Coordinates of C-alpha atoms in Angstrom, one line a residue:
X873 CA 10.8 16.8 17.6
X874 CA 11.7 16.7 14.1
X875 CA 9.5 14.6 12.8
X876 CA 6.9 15.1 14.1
X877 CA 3.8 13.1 12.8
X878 CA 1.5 16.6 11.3
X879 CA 3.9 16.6 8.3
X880 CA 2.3 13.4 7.0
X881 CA -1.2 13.8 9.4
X882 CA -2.0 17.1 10.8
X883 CA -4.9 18.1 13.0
X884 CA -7.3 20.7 12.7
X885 CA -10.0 22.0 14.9
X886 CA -13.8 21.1 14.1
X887 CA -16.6 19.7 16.2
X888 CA -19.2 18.0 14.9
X889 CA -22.0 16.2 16.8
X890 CA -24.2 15.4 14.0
X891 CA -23.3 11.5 13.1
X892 CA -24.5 11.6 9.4
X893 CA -21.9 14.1 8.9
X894 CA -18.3 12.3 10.6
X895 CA -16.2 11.6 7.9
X896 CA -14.6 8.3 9.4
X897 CA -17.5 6.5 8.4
X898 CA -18.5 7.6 5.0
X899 CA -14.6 7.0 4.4
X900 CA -15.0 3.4 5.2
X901 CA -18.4 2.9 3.7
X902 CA -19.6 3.3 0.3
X903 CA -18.9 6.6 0.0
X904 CA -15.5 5.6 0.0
X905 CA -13.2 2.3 0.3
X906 CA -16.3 0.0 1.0
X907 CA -15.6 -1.5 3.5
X908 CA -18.9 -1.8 5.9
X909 CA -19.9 -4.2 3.0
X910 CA -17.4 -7.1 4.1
X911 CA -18.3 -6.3 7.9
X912 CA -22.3 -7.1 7.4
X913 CA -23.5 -10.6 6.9
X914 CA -22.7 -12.6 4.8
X915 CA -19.3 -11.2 5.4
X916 CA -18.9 -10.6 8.6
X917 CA -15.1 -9.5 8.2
X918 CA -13.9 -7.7 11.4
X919 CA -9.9 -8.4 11.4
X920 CA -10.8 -10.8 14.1
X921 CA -7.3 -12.7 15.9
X922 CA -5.4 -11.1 12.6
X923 CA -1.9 -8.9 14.1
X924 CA -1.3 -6.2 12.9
X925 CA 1.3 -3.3 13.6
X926 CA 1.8 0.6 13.8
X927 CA 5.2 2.1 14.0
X928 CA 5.6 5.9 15.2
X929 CA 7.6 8.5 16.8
X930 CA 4.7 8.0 19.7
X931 CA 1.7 5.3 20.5
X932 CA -1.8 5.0 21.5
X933 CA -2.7 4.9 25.1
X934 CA -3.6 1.4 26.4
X935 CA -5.8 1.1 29.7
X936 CA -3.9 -1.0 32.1
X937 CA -0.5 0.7 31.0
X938 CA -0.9 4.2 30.8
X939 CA -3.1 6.1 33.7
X940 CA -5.7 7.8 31.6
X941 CA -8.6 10.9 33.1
X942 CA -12.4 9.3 33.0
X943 CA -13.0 10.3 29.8
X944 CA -9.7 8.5 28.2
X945 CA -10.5 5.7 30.0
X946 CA -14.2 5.6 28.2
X947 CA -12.0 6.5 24.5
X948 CA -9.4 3.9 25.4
X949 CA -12.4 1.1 26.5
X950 CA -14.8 2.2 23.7
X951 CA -12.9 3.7 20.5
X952 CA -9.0 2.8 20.3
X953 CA -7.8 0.2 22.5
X954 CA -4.3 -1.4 21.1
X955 CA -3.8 -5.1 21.7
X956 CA -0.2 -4.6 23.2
X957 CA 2.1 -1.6 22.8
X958 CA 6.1 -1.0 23.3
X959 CA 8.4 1.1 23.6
X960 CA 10.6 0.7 21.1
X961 CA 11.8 -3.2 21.1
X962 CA 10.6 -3.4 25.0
X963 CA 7.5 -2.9 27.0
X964 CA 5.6 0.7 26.8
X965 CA 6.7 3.3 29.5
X966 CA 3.5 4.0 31.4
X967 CA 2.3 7.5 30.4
X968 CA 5.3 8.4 28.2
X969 CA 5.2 8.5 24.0
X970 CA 1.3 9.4 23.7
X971 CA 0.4 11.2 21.1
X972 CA -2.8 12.4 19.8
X973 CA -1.4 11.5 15.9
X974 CA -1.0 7.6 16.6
X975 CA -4.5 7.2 18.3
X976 CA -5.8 8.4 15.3
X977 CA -4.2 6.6 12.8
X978 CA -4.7 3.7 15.6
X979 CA -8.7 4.7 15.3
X980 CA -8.9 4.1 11.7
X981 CA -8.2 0.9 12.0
X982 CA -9.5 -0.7 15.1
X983 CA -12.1 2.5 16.3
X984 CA -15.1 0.7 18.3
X985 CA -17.2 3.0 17.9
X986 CA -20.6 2.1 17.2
X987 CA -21.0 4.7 14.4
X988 CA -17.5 5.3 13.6
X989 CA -16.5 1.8 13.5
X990 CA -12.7 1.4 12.0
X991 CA -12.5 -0.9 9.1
X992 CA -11.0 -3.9 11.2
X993 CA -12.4 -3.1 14.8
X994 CA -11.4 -6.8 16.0
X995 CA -7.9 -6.9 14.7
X996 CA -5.0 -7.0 16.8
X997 CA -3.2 -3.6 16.8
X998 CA 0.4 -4.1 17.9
X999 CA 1.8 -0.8 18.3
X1000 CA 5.2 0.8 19.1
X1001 CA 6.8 4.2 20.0
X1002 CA 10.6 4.6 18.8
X1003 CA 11.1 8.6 19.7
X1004 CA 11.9 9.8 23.3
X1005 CA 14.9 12.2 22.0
X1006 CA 15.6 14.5 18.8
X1007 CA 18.6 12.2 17.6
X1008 CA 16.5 9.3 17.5
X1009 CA 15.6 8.5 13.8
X1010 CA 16.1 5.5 11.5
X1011 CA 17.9 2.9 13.9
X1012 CA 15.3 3.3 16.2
X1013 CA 12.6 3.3 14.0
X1014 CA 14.1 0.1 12.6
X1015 CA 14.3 -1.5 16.3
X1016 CA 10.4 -0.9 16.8
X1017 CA 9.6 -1.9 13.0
X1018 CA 11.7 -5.4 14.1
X1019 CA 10.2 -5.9 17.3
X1020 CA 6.7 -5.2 16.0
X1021 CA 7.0 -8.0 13.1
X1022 CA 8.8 -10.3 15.2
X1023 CA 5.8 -10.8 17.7
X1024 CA 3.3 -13.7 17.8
X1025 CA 6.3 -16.2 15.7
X1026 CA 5.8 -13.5 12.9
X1027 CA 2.1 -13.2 12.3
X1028 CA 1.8 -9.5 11.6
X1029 CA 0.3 -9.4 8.7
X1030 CA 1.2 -5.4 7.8
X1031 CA 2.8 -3.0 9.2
X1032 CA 1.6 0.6 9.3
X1033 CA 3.8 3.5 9.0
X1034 CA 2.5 6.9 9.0
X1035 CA 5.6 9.1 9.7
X1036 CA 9.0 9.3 8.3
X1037 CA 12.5 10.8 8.1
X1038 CA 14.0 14.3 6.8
X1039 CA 15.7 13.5 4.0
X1040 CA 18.3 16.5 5.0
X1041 CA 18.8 14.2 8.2
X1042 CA 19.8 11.3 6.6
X1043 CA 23.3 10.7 7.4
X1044 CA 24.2 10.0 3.9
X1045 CA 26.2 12.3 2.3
X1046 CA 24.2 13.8 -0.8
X1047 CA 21.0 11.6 0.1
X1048 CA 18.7 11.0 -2.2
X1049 CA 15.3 8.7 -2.7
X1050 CA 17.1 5.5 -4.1
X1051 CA 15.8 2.9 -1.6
X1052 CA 18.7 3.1 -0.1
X1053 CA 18.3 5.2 3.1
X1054 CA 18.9 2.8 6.4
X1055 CA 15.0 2.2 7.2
X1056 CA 14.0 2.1 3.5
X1057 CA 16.7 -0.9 3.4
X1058 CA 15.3 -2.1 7.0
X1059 CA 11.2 -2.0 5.9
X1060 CA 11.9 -4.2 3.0
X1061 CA 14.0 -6.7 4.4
X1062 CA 11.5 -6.9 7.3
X1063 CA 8.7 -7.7 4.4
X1064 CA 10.9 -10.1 2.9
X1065 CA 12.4 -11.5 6.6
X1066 CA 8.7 -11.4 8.1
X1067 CA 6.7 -12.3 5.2
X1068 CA 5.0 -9.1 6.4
X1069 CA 3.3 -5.9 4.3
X1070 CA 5.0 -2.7 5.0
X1071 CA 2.2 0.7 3.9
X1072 CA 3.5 3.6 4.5
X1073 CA 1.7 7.2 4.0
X1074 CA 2.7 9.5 1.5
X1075 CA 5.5 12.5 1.4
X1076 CA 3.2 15.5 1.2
X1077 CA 6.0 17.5 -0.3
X1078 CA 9.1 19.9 0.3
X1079 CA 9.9 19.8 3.9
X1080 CA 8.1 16.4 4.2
X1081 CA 9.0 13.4 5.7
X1082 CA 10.0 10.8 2.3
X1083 CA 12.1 8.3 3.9
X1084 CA 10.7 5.1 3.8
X1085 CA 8.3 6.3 1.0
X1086 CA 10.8 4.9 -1.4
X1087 CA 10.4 1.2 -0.3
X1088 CA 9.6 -1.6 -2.8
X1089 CA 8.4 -4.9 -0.7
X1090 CA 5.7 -2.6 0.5
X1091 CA 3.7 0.3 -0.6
X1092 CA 3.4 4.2 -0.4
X1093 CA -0.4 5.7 0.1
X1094 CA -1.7 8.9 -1.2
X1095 CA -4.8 10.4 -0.1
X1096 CA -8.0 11.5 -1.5
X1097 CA -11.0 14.2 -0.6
X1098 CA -14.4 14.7 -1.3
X1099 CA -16.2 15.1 -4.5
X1100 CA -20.3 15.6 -3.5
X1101 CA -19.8 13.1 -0.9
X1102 CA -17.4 10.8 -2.4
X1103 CA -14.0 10.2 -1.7
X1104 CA -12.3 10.1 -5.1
X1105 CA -10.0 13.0 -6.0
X1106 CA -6.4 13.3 -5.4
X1107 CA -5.8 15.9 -2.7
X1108 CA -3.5 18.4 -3.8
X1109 CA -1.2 17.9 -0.9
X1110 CA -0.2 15.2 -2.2
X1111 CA 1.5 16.9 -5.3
X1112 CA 3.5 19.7 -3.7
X1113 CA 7.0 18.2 -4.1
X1114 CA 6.1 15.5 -7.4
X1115 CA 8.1 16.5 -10.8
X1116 CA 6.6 18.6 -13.5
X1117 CA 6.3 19.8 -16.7
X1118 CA 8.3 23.0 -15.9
X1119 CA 6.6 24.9 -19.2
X1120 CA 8.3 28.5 -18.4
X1121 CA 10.9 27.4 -17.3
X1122 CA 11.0 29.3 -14.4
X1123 CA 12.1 26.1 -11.6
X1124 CA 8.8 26.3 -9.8
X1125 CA 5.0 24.3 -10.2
X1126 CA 2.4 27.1 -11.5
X1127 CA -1.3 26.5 -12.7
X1128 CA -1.6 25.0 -15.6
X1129 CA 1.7 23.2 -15.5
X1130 CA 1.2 19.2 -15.1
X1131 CA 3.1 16.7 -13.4
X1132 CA 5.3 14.5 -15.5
X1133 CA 8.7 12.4 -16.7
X1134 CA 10.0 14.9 -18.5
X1135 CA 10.4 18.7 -18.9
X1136 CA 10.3 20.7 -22.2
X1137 CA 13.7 20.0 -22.8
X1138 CA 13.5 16.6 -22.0
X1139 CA 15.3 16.0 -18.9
X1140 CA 13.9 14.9 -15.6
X1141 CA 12.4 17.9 -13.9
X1142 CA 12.9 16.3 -10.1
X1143 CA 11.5 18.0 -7.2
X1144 CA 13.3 17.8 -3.8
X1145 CA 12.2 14.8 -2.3
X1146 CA 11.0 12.5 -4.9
X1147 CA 11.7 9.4 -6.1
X1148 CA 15.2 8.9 -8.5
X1149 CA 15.1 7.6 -12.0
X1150 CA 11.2 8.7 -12.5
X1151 CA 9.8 5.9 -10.2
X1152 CA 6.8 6.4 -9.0
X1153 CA 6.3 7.3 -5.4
X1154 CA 2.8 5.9 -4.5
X1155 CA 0.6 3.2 -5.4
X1156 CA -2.4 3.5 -4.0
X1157 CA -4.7 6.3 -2.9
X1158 CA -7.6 6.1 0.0
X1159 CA -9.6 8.4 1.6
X1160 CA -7.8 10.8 4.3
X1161 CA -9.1 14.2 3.9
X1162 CA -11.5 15.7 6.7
X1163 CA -11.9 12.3 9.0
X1164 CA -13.2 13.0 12.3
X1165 CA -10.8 11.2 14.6
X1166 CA -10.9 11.0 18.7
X1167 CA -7.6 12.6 20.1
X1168 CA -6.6 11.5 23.7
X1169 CA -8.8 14.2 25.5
X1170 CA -12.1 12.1 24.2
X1171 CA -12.8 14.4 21.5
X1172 CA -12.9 14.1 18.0
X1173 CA -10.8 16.5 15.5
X1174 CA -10.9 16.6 11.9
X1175 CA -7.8 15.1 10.5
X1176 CA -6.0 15.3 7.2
X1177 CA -3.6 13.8 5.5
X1178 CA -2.0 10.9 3.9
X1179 CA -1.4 9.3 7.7
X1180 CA -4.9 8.3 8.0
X1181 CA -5.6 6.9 4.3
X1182 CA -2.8 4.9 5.1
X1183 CA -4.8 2.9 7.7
X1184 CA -7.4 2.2 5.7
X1185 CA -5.2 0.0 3.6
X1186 CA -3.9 -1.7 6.5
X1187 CA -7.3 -2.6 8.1
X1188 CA -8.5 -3.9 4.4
X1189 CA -5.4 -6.3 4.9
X1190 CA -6.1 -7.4 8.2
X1191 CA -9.9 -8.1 6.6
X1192 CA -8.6 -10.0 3.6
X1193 CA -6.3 -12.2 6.2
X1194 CA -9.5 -13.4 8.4
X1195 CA -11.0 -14.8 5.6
X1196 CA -8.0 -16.1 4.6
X1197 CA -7.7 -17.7 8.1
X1198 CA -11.1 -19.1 7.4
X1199 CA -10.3 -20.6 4.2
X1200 CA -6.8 -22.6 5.1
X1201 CA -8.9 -23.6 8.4
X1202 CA -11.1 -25.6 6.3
X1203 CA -9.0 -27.0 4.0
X1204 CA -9.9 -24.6 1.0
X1205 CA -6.7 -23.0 0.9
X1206 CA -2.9 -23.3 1.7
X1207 CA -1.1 -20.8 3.6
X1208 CA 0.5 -19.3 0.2
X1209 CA -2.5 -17.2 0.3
X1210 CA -0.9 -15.3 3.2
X1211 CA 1.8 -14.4 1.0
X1212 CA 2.8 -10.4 1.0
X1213 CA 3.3 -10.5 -2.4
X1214 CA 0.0 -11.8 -3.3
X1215 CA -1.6 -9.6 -0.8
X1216 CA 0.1 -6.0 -2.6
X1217 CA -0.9 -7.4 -5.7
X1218 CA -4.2 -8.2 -4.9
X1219 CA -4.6 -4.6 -3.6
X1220 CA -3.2 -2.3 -6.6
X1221 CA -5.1 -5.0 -8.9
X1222 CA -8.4 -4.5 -7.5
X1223 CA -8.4 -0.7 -6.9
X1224 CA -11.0 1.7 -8.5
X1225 CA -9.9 3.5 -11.6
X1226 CA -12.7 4.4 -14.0
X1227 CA -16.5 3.7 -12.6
X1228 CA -18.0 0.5 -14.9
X1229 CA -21.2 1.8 -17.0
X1230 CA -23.3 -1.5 -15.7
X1231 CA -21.6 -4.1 -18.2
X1232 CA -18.9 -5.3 -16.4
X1233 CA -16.8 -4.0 -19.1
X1234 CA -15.2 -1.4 -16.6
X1235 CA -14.6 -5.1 -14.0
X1236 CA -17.4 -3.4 -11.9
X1237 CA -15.5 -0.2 -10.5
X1238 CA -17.5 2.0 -8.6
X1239 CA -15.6 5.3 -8.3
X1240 CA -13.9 7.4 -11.5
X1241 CA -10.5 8.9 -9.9
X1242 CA -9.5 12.3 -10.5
X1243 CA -6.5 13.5 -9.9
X1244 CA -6.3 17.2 -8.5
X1245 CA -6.9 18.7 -12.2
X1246 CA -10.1 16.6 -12.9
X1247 CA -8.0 14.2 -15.0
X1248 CA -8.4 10.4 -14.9
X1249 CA -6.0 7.8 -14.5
X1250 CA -6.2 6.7 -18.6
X1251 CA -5.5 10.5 -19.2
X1252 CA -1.9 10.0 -17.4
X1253 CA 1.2 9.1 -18.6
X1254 CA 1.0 5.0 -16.7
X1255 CA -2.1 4.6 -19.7
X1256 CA -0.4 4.5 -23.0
X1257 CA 3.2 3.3 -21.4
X1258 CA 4.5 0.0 -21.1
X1259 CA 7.4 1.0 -19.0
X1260 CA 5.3 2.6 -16.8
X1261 CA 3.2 0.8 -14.3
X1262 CA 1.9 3.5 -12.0
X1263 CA 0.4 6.4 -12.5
X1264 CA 2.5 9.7 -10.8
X1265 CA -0.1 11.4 -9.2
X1266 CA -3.2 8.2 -8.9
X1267 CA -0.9 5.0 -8.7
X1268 CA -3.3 2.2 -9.7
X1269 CA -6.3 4.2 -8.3
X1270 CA -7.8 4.2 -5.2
X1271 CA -8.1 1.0 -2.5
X1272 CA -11.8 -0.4 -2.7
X1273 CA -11.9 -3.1 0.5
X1274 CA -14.9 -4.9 -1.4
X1275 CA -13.3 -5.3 -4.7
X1276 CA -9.8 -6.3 -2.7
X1277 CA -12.3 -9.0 -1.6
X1278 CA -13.9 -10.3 -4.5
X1279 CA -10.3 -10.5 -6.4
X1280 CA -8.9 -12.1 -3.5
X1281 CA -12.0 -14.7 -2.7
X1282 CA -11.5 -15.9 -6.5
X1283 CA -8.5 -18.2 -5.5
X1284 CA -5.8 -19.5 -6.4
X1285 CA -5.4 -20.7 -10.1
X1286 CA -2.2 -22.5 -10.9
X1287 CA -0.2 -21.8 -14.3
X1288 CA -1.0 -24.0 -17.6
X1289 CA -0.9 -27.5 -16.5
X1290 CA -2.3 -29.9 -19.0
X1291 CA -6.0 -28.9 -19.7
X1292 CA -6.3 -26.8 -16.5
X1293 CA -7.0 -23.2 -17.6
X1294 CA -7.8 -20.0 -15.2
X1295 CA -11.2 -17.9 -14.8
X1296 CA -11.8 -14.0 -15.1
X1297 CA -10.9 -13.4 -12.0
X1298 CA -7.8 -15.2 -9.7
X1299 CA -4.8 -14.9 -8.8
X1300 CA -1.3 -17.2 -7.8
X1301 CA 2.0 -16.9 -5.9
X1302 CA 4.5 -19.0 -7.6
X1303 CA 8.2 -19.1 -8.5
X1304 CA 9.4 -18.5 -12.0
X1305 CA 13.1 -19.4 -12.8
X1306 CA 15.8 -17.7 -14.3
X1307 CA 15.4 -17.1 -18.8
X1308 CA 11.6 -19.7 -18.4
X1309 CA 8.5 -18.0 -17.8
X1310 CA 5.0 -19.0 -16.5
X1311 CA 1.5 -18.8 -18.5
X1312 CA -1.8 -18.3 -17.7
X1313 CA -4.4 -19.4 -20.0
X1314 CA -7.9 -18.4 -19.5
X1315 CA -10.9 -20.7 -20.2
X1316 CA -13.2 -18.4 -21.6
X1317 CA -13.2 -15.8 -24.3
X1318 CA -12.2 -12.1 -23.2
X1319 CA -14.5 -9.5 -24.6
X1320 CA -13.7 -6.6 -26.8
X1321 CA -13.6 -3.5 -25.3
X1322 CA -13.7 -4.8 -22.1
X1323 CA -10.7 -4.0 -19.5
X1324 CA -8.3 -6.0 -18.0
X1325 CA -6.7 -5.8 -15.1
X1326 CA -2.9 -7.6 -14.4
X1327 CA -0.5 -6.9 -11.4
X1328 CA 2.8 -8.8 -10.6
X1329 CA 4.6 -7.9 -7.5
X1330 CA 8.5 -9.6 -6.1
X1331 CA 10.5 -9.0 -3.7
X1332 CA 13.6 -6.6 -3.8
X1333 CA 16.5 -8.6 -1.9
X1334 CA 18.4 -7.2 1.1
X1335 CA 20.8 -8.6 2.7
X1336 CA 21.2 -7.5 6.9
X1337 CA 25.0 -7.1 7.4
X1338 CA 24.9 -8.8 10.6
X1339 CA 27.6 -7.9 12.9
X1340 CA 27.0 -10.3 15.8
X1341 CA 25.3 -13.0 14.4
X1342 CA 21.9 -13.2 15.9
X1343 CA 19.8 -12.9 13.0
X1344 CA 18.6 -9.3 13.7
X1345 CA 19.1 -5.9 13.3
X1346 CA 21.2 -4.0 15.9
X1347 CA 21.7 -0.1 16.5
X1348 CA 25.2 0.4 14.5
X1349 CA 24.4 -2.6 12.0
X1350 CA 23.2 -1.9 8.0
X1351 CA 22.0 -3.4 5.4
X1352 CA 23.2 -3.9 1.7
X1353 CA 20.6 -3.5 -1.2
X1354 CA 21.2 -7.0 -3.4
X1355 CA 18.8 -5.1 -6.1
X1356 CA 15.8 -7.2 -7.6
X1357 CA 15.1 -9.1 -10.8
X1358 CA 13.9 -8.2 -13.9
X1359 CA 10.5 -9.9 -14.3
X1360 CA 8.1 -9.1 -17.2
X1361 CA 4.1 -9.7 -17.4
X1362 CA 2.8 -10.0 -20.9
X1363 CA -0.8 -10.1 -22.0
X1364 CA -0.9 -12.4 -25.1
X1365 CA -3.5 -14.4 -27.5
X1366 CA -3.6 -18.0 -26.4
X1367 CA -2.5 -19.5 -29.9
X1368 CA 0.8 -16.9 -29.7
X1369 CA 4.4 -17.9 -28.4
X1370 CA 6.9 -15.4 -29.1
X1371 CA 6.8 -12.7 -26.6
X1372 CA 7.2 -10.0 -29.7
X1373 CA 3.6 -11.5 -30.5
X1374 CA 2.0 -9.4 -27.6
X1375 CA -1.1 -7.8 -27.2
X1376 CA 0.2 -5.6 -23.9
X1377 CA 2.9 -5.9 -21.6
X1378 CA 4.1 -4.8 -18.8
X1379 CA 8.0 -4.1 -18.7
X1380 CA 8.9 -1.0 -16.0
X1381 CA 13.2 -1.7 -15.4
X1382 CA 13.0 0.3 -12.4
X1383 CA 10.5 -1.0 -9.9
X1384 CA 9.7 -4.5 -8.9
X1385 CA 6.3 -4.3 -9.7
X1386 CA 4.2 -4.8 -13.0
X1387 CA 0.9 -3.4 -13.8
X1388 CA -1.3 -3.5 -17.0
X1389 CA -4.9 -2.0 -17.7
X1390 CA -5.3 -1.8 -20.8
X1391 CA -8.9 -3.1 -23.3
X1392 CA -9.3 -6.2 -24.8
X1393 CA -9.2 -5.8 -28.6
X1394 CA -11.1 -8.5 -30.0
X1395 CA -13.3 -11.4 -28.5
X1396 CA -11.2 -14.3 -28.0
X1397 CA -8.6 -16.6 -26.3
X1398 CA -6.0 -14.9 -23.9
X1399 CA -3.2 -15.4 -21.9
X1400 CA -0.8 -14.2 -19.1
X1401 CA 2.8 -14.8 -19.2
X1402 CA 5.2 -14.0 -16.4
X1403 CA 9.2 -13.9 -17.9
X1404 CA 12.3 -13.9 -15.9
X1405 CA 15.2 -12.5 -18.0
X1406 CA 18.8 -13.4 -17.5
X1407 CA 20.7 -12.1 -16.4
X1408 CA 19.3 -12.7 -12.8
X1409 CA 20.5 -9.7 -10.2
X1410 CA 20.4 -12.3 -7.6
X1411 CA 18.5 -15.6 -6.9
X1412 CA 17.6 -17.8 -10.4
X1413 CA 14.2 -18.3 -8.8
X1414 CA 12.1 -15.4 -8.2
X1415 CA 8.9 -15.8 -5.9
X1416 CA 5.9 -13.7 -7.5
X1417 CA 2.6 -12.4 -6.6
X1418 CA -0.5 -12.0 -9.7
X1419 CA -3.7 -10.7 -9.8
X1420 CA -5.9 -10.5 -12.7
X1421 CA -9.1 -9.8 -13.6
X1422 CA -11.1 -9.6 -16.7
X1423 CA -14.4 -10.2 -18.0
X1424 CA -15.2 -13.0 -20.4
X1425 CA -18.1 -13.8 -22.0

């Protein structure tokens, strides 16, 4: 089968039996996303009643659907049970599209395991098989992906997809990363249709599987390794296919060579399968590099690869929705909060970038990220740019579940009303209409030479060219990309109102998505401002997601 799930996720051999040692839990612990924090009192985050979804050529086994050995049955009980799987947009076919790939992703996120707990072992894992023959590719996938976000009157919260499609098997001729491809089109119109967060795991390279990794209502994961213990360094199987600084000109990546926009003649150096235009293919990073997963014989493998990081980001969501669940429940908040923008920004925003020295000054990071040549993220080209948001190889760093927490439990803070003025830390979905803008005004002085942290998210629009009229997507049906709008984030002194009057901004033409961290110059007053310039691509109000943080005095 041609896309077969070990070019995203492969498996290798290697036993273990000592428990201090399996990799699953150090990667959700402190060690690396922290998440074991939030699942301990006074937390006590599981995922619980939150849906979420996996999408895949295959599925996990459920007991009750699929006849299992004694030892499967005990895995299935124990470690990875699904809430409710499919086939596709129907009910699973009893002992057919089981893989040993989507029971591991599957375990990341909802493992029972007393040791090797997942990072949301309570959530609801909805989970569906599109594969059963080799010509069975994006339509399908699109089917399950529909079917999936559809359940439960649209509560799945996320969506994870680790596989993807050859771009030399897209039908189009002379295909290329654009967001265009039919399920790139289909993943963002379900986040957008669903109100649901699409993460999808990283290409890892020529011959890899891209397609949807050039979404934009979502987000593409990369995956880290070990450094002494700690997950925080880019794996270099990640790079394999990014563009380069071609320095001898000889067409190919050799040591010493780095990846970036341009090559020493200027032009876009582009490898294979990455993204047009220079944007960035990943956001985020999280651990996915030697994690001792259970396969469907009831042993556990070591597992690599961008496939498994990418659950970790999806369990972290379905944490940050139960205590969002919690809060609307008692009044405390509205159901904004379950916004998918707000949840993507809230993610990149609070990810770990540089670790803080003990004075906040650093918004209390606890990892340094390295990319694979030891470099961090202010050393790549995203620091210094304003047209830049991500950075190539470390996106906005890696996913820490604890910070995604803090930033998220801040609240809601509404733009400049009168005398009411925002905290260090917040965040707001709003809407901002077409040639206006929005501004945030914090109360308190911002430090020097402290960081800040801003992210803005919005949707991309796409439009389901609907054949028969019922609403959803069919086999033989498309979709038309409608493009998105060109919203700006600036970082401004409070007594300031010209835009030219900036401190920072944020100003990428080619992505829906905004990021600044950049240091505070002087003590004193601040602001955010969100701009929507004319002319609008499509709708004159744009829905956004923000998330800032900052340290004040």
């Amino acid at each position: 089968m041609r896309r077969s799930g070990w070019f995203v996720g492969w498996i290798l051999l290697g036993m273990s039996t000592s428990p201090a040692i399996w990799a699953l839990d150090k990667s959700v612990d402190l060690q690396g996303i922290d998440a074991r924090t939030l699942q301990k009192a006074p937390y006590n985050l599981s995922g619980k009643d939150v849906f979420i979804g996996q999408v895949e050529l295959s599925r996990p086994s459920r007991f009750a659907v699929d006849k299992v050995s004694n030892k499967l049955l005990q895995l299935d009980r124990i470690i990875v049970q699904p809430y409710e799987v499919f086939f596709r947009d129907g009910k699973a076919i009893p002992n057919r599209n089981v893989d040993d790939h989507s029971a591991q992703v599957a375990a990341v996120i909802i493992s029972q395991h007393k040791v090797r707990r997942g990072v949301a072992p309570e959530a609801k894992l909805l989970s569906s098989a599109y594969s059963q023959r080799r010509q069975d590719g994006q339509p399908e996938a699109c089917i399950a992906a529909q079917h999936v976000a559809r359940q439960y009157n649209g509560t799945v919260r996320a969506i994870n997809f680790s596989f993807g499609e050859l771009l030399s098997e897209d039908p189009r001729p002379n295909p290329k990363l654009d967001g265009d491809a039919l399920l790139t089109l289909c993943v963002d119109w379900i986040a957008a249709t669903y109100n649901t967060v699409p993460i999808v795991a990283g290409n890892q390279g020529k011959g890899g599987i891209p397609i949807p990794t050039d979404l934009y209502n979502g987000f593409t994961v990369g995956f880290t390794r070990e450094v002494d213990g700690i997950y925080r360094q880019l794996d270099r199987g990640n790079l394999i296919d990014e563009p380069y600084l071609d320095r001898n000109s000889n067409g190919k990546y050799d040591q010493g060579e780095v990846f970036s926009d341009i090559n020493k003649d200027g032009k876009w150096t582009s490898g294979v399968e990455s993204p047009i235009d220079g944007r960035r293919s990943m956001a985020i990073l999280a651990p996915g590099n030697n994690l001792k997963l259970p396969t469907l014989q009831g042993k556990f493998k070591s597992a690599n690869g961008s496939s498994f990081a990418t659950p970790h980001v999806v369990g972290t969501i379905a944490l940050l929705h139960e205590y969002a669940n919690r809060q609307i429940a008692i009044g405390n908040w509205g159901i904004d909060a379950r916004r998918h923008e707000l949840i993507k920004a809230v993610l990149i925003n609070s990810a770990d970038k540089l670790k803080d020295r003990g004075d906040g000054k650093i918004l209390g990071m606890s990892k340094t990220i390295l990319d694979a040549f030891g470099k961090t993220w202010i050393d790549t080209e995203a620091y210094p740019s304003r047209e830049i948001p991500l950075s190539r190889s470390l996106g906005a760093g890696q996913l820490n579940a604890n910070r995604a927490f803090q930033q998220y439990r801040a609240g809601q803070q509404s733009p400049i009303n009168g005398s009411t003025n925002i905290s260090a830390i917040g965040w707001d979905t709003n809407i901002v209409e077409v040639d206006k803008y929005q501004e945030y005004v914090f109360s308190d002085p911002l430090v020097a030479d402290s960081f800040i942290s801003v992210t803005l998210t919005w949707d991309r629009q796409v439009k389901l060219n609907d054949k028969n009229g019922n609403g959803l997507f069919d086999i033989g049906e498309g979709f038309s990309d409608e493009g998105f709008n060109k919203v700006e984030l600036y970082l401004m002194r409070s007594q300031d109102t010209d835009i030219s009057q900036n401190i920072w901004s944020s100003v990428s033409q080619i992505d829906n998505l905004q990021h600044i961290f950049i240091k505070i110059p002087i003590t004193g007053k601040y602001k955010l401002r969100v701009v929507f310039k004319s002319p609008q691509t499509n709708i004159v109000s744009q829905r956004y997601g923000l998330a800032w943080w900052a340290k004040n005095s």
